[in-house]
Coordinates of C-alpha atoms in Angstrom, one line a residue:
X1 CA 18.9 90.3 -27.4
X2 CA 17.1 90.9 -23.8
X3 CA 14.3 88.5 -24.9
X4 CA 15.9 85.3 -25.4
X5 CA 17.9 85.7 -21.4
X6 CA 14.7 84.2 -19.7
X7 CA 15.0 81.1 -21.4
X8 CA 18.4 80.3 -19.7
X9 CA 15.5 79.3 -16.5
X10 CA 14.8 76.0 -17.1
X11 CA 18.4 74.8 -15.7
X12 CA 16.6 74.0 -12.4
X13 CA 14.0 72.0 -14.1
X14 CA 17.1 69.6 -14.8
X15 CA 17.8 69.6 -10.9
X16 CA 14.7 67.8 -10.1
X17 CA 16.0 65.2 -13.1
X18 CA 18.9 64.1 -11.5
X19 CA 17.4 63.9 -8.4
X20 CA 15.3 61.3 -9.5
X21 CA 17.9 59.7 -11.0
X22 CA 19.7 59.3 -8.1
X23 CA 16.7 57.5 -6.4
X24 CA 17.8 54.7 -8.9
X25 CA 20.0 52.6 -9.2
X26 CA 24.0 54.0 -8.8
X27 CA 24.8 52.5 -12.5
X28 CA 22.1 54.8 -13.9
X29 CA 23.8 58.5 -12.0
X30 CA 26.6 58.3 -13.9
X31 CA 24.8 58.0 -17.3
X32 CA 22.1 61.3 -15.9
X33 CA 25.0 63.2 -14.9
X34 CA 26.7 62.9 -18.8
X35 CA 23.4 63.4 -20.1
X36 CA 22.9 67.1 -17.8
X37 CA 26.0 68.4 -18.8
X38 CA 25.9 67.4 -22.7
X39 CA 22.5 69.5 -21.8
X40 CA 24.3 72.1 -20.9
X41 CA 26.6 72.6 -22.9
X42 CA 24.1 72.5 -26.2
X43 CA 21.5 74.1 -24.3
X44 CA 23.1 77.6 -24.9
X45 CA 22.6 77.6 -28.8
X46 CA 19.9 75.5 -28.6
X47 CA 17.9 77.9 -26.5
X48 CA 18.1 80.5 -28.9
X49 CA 16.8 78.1 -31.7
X50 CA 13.4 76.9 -29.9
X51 CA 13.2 78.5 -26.4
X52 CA 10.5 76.3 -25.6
X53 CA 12.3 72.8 -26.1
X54 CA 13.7 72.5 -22.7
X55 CA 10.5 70.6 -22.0
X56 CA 11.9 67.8 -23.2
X57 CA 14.8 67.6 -20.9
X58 CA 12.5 66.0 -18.4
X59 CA 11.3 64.2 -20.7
X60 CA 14.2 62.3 -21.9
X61 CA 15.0 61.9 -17.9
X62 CA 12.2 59.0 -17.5
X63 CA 13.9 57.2 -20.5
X64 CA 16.8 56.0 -17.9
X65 CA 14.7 55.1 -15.4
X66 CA 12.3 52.8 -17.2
X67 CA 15.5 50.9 -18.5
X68 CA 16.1 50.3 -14.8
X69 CA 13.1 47.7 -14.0
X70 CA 13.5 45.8 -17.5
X71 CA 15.9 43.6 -16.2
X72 CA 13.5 42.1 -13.3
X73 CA 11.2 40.5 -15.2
X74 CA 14.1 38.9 -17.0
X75 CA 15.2 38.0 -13.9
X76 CA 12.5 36.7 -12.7
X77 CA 11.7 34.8 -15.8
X78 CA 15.3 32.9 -15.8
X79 CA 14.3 32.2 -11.9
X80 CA 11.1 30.5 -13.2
X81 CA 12.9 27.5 -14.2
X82 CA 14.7 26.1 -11.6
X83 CA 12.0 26.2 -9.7
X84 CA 9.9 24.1 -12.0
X85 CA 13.1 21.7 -12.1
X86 CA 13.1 20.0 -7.8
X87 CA 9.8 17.7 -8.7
X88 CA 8.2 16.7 -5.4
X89 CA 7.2 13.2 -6.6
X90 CA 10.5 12.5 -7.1
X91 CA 10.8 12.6 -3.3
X92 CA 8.4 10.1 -2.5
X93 CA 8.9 6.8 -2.6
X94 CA 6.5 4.3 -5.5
X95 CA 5.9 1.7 -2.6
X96 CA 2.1 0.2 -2.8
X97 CA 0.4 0.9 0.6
X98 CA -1.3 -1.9 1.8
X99 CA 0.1 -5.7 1.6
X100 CA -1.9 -8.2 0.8
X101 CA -0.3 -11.4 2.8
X102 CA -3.0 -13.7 1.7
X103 CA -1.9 -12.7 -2.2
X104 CA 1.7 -13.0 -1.1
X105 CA 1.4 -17.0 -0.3
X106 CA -0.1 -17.4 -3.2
X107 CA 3.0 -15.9 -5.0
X108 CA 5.0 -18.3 -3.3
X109 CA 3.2 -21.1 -4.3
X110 CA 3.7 -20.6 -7.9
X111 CA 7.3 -19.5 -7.6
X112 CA 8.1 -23.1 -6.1
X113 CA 10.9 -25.2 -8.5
X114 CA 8.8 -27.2 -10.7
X115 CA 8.8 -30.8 -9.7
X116 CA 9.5 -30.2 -6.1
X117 CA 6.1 -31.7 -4.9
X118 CA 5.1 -30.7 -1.3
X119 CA 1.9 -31.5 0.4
X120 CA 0.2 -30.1 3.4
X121 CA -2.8 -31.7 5.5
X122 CA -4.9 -30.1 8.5
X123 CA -6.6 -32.5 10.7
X124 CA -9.7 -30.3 10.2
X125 CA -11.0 -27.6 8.0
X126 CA -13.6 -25.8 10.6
X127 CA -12.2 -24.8 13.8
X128 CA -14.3 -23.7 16.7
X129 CA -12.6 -21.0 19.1
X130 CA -11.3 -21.8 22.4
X131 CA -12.8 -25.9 21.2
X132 CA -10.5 -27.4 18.3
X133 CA -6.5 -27.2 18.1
X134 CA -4.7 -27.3 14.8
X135 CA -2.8 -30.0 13.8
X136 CA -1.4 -30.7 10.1
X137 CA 1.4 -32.8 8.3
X138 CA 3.4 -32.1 5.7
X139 CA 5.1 -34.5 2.9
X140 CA 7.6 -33.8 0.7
X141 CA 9.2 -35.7 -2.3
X142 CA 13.0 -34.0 -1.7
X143 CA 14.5 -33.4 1.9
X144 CA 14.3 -30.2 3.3
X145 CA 14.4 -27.8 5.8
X146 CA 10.4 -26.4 7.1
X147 CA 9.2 -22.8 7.3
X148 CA 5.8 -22.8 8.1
X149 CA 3.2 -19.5 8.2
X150 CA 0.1 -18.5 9.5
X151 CA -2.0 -15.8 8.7
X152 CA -5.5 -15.3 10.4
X153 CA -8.1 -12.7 10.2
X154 CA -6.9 -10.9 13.0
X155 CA -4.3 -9.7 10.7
X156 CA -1.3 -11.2 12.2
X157 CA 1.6 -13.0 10.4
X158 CA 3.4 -15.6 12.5
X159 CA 6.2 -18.1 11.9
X160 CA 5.3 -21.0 13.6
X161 CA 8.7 -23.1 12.3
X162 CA 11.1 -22.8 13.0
X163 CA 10.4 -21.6 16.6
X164 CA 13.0 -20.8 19.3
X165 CA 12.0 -23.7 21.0
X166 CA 12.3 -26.3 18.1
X167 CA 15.3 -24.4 16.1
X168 CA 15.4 -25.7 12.5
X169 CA 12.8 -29.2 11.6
X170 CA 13.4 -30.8 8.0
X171 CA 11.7 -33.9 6.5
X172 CA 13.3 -36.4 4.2
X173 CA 11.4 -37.9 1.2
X174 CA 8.0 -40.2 1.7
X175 CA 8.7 -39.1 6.1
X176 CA 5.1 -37.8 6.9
X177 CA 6.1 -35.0 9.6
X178 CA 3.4 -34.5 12.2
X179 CA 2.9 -30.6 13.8
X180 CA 3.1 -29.4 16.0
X181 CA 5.9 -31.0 18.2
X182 CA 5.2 -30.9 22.2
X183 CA 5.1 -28.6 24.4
X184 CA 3.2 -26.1 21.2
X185 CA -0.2 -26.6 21.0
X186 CA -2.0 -24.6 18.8
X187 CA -5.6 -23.9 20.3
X188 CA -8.0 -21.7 17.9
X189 CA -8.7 -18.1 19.4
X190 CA -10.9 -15.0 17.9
X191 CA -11.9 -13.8 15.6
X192 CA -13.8 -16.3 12.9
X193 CA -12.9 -16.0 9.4
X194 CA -10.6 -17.2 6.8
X195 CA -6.9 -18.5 7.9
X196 CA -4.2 -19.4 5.6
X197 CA -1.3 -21.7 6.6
X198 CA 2.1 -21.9 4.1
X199 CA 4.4 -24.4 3.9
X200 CA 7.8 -24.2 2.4
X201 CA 10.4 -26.8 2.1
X202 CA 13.7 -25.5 1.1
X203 CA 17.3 -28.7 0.3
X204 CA 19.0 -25.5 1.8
X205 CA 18.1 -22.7 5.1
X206 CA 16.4 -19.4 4.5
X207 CA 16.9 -16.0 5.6
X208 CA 13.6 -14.0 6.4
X209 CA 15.3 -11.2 8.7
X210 CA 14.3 -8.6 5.4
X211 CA 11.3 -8.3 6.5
X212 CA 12.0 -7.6 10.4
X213 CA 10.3 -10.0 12.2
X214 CA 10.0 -9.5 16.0
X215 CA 9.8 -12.2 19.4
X216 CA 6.6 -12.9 20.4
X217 CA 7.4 -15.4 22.6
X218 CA 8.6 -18.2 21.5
X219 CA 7.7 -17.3 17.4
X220 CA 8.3 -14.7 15.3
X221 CA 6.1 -12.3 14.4
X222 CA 6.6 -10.3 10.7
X223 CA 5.1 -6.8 10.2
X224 CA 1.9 -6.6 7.8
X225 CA -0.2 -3.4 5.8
X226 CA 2.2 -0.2 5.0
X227 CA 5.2 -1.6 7.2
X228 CA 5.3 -4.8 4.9
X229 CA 5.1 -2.8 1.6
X230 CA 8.2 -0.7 1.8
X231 CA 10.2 -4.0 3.3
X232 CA 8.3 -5.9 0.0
X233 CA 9.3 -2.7 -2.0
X234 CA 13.4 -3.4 -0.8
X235 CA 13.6 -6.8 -2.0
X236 CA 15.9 -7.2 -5.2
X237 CA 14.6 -10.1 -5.4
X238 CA 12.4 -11.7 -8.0
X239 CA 10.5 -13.4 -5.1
X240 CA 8.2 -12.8 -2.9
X241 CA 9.6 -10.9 0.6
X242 CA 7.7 -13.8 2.5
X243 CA 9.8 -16.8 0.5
X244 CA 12.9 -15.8 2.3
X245 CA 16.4 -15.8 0.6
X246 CA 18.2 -18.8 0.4
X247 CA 21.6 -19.1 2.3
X248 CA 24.5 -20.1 0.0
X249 CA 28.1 -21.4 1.2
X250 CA 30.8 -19.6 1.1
X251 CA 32.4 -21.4 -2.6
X252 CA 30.2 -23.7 -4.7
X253 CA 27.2 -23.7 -7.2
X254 CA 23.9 -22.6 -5.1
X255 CA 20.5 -22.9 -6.5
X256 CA 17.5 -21.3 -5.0
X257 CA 14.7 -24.3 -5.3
X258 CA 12.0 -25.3 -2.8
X259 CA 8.5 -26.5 -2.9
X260 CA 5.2 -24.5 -1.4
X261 CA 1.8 -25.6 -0.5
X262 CA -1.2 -23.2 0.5
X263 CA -4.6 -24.4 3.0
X264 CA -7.0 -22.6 4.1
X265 CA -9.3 -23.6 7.2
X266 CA -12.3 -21.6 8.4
X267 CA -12.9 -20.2 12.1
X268 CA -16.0 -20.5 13.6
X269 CA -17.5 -19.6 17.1

């Protein structure tokens, strides 16, 4: 009977167990506690059985504990997701980042009402700077009001009609119209290179302010390169920023029709 007594020991061993299972998480005490005192309460005919079992009393301690950190990797693999889910392109907007304006007139020209004949004449097709002024007229086979466009190698877009000066200009069928009107004169500057001039004639007026133009004096001015493309990107429009929208009445049938025609003249020192 005295032999078995110094097995009744290893009840401190079971102290350093729930210690540690207090270092975890609160949820987990409650189940070490329940499993020291079931412990002790078999461990008293237990321990005269197999004195050398309480060995395992630690050992079934670490079986809480690695419960404890299964649930952060599931955590962590349910977080996965919506992190995959904010894609960053989504953010960015699919506008092309350079304009072509040159391409752009040429769009214009093949959007034009078929049948609507317009024709456009320079006076030259060489220019020498700070020498030859520009001078052109324009026929049209159906009365309309004028836009006219310019577009040089220095990379600037101007609106030479209508002007603030000369407001809104229309020609009437088989009227040759003669430009520019005194007091513009348009001498030839720098650089040399390839210049485009556009001519629209629309039965009805035409709104271009989508594409932000600014004063420059008497003529407007519209942006060009990255600025251009997200204003181009905006348009609902099935044509081209540059072509304007056409300016309906309040009540009535209103059809968008106008004719285009495209020169090009060379600069040269």
């Amino acid at each position: 009977a005295p032999a078995p007594r110094p097995a009744a020991v290893p009840p401190p061993a079971a102290a350093p167990a729930a210690a540690a299972e207090r270092k975890g998480n609160n949820a987990m005490v409650g189940i070490g506690l329940g499993v020291v005192v079931l412990g002790a309460l078999a461990f008293g005919g237990y321990a005269l059985l197999a004195p050398k079992s309480p060995p395992a009393t630690p050992a079934a301690a670490p079986a809480p504990v690695a419960a404890a950190p299964a649930p952060a990797p599931a955590a962590a693999t349910e977080s996965a997701p919506p992190a995959a889910a904010a894609p960053v392109p989504a953010a960015v907007p699919a506008a092309p980042a350079t304009y072509d304006v040159a391409q752009e007139f040429a769009r214009v020209v093949q959007a034009q009402t078929p049948g609507f004949k317009v024709q456009l004449q320079t006076n030259k097709t060489r220019y020498r700077i700070d020498k030859d002024e520009l001078s052109f007229t324009i026929q049209s086979d159906r009365e309309g009001y004028v836009y006219v466009f310019m577009y040089g190698t220095d990379q600037v877009l101007m609106q030479l009609y209508p002007n603030i000066k000369h407001g809104s200009l229309k020609v009437k069928p088989g009227q040759t119209l003669s430009l520019p009107q005194l007091p513009d004169v348009f001498l030839t500057t720098a650089p040399t290179g390839a210049t485009d001039l556009l001519v629209m004639v629309s039965p009805r007026q035409r709104d271009h302010s989508a594409l932000r133009p600014k004063k420059d004096g008497a003529y407007r001015v519209f942006p060009t390169g990255a600025e251009a493309a997200g204003f181009a990107a905006q348009n609902p429009g099935p044509l081209p920023g540059i072509a304007g929208r056409v300016i309906c009445p309040a009540s009535g049938p209103c059809d968008d029709e106008f004719g285009a025609a495209l020169v090009r003249v060379e600069v040269v020192p």
